[in-house]
PDB file of C-alpha atoms in Angstrom:
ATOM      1  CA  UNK A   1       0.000   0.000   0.000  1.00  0.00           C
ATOM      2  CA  UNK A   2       1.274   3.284  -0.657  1.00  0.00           C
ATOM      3  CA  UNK A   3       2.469   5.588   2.492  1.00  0.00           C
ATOM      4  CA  UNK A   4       0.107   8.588   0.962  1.00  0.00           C
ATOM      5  CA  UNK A   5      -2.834   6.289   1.283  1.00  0.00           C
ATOM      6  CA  UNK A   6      -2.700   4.596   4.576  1.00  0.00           C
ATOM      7  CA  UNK A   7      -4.831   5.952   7.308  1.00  0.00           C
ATOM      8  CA  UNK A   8      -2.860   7.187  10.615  1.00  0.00           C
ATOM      9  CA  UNK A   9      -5.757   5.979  12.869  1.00  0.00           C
ATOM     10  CA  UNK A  10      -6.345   2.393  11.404  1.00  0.00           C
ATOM     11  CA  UNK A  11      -5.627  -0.395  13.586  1.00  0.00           C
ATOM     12  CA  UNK A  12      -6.629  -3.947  12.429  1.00  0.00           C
ATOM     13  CA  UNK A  13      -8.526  -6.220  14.417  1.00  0.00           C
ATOM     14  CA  UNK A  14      -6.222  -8.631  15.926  1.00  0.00           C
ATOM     15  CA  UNK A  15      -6.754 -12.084  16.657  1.00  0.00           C
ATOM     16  CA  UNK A  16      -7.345 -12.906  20.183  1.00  0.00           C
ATOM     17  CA  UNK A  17      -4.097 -15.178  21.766  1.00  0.00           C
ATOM     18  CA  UNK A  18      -4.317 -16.615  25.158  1.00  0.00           C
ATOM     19  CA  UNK A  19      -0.932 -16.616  26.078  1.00  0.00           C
ATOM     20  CA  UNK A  20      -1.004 -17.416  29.750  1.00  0.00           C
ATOM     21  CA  UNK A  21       0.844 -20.588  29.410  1.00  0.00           C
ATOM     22  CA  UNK A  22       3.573 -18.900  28.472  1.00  0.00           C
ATOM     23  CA  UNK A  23       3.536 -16.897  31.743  1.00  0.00           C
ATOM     24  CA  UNK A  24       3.272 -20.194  33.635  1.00  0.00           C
ATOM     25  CA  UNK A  25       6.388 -21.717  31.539  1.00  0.00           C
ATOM     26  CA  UNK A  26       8.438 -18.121  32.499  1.00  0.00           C
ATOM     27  CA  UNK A  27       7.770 -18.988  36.035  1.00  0.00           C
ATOM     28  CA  UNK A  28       8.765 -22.935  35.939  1.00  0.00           C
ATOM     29  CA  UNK A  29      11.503 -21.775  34.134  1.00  0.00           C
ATOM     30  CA  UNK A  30      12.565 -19.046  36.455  1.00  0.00           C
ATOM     31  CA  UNK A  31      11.835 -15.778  35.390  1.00  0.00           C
ATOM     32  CA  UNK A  32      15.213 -14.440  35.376  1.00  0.00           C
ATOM     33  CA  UNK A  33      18.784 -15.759  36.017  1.00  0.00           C
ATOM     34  CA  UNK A  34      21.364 -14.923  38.601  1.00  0.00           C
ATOM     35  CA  UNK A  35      23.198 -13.672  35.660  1.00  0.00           C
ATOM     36  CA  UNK A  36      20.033 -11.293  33.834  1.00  0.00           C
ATOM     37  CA  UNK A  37      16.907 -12.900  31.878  1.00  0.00           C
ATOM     38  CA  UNK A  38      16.024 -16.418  30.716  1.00  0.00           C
ATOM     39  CA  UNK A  39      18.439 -17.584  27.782  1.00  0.00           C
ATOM     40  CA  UNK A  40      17.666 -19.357  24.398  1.00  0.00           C
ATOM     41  CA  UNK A  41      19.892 -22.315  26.443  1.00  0.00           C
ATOM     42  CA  UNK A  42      18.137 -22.299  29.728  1.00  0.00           C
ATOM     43  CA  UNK A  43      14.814 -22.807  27.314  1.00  0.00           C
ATOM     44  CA  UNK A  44      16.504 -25.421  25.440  1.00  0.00           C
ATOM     45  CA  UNK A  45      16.767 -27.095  28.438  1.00  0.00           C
ATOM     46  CA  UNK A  46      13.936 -26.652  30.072  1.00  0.00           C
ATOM     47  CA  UNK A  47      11.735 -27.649  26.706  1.00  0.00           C
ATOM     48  CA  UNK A  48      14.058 -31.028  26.486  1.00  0.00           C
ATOM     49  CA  UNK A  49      13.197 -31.321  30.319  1.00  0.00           C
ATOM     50  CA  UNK A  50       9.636 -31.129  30.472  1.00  0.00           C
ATOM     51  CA  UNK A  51       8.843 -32.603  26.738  1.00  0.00           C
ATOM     52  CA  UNK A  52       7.554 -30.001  24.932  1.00  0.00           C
ATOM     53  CA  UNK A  53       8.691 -28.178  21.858  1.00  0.00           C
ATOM     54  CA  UNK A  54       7.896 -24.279  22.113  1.00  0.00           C
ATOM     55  CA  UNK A  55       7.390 -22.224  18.664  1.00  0.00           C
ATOM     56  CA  UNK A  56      10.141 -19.416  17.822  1.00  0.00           C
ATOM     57  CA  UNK A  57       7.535 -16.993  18.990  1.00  0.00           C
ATOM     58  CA  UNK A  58       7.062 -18.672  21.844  1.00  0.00           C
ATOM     59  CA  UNK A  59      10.482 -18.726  22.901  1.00  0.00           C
ATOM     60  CA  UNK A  60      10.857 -14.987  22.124  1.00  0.00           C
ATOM     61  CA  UNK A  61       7.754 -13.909  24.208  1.00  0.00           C
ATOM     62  CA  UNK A  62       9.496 -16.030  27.045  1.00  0.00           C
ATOM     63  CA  UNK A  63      12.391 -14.337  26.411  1.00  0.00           C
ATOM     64  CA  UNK A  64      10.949 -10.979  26.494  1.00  0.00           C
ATOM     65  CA  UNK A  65       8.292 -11.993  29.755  1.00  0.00           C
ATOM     66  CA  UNK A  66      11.868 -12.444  31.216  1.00  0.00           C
ATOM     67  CA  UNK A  67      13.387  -9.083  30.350  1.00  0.00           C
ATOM     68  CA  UNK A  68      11.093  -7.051  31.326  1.00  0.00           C
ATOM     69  CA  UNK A  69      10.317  -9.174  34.199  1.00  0.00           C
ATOM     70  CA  UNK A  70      14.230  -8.005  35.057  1.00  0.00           C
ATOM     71  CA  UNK A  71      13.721  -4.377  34.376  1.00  0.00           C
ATOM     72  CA  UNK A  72      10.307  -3.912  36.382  1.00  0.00           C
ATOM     73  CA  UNK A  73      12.379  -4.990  39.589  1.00  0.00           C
ATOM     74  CA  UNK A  74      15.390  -3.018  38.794  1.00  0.00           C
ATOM     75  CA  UNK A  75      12.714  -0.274  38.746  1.00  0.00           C
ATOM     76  CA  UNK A  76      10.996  -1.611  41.916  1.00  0.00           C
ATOM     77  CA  UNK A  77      14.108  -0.853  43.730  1.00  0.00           C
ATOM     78  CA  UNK A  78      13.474   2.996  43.890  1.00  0.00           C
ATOM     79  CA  UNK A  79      10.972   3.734  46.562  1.00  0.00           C
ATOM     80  CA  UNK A  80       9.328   6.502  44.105  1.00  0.00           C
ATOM     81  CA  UNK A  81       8.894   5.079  41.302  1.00  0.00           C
ATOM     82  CA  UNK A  82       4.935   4.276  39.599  1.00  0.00           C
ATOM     83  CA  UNK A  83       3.103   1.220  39.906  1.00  0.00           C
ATOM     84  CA  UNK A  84       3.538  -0.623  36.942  1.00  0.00           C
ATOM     85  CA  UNK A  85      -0.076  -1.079  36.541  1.00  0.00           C
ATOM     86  CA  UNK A  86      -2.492   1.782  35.684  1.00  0.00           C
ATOM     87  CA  UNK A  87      -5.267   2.104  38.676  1.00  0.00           C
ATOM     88  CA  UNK A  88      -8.646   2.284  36.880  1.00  0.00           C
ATOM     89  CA  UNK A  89     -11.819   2.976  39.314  1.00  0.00           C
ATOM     90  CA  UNK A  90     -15.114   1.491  39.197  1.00  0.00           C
ATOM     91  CA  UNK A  91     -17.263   3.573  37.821  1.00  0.00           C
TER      92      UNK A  91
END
């Protein structure tokens, strides 16, 4: 599609995923390392250990579960800093 015909405000519907099981794997896993976030190893292992074979964008969503698993606590540390969850009242 041409850049002078796309429309700034379009998003396409996007297929619903339920992911949770990933979440679940991050945690058997561990979700981060003594040494920073899950490795491509660590899951190699881990999907040898348990029997199961996990997609490439599986393993990436792991991967990235784990990173920013690491930088919310690195960001937890300061006594200041936001919630990283946005409050939303009943209404």
């Amino acid at each position: 599609m041409r850049k002078d015909r796309r429309d700034p405000g379009y998003e396409p519907d996007m297929p619903l995923v339920d992911a949770g099981y990933l979440i679940n794997y991050l945690f058997e896993v561990g979700p981060t390392l003594d040494s920073g976030p899950v490795t491509h190893s660590e899951l190699r292992a881990f999907q040898a250990n348990v029997g199961i074979v996990l997609q490439p964008w599986e393993t990436r969503m792991i991967r990235s579960l784990s990173c920013d698993y690491l930088a919310e606590s690195h960001r937890a540390l300061d006594a200041n800093a936001p919630a990283p969850w946005k409050f939303v009242p009943d209404l």
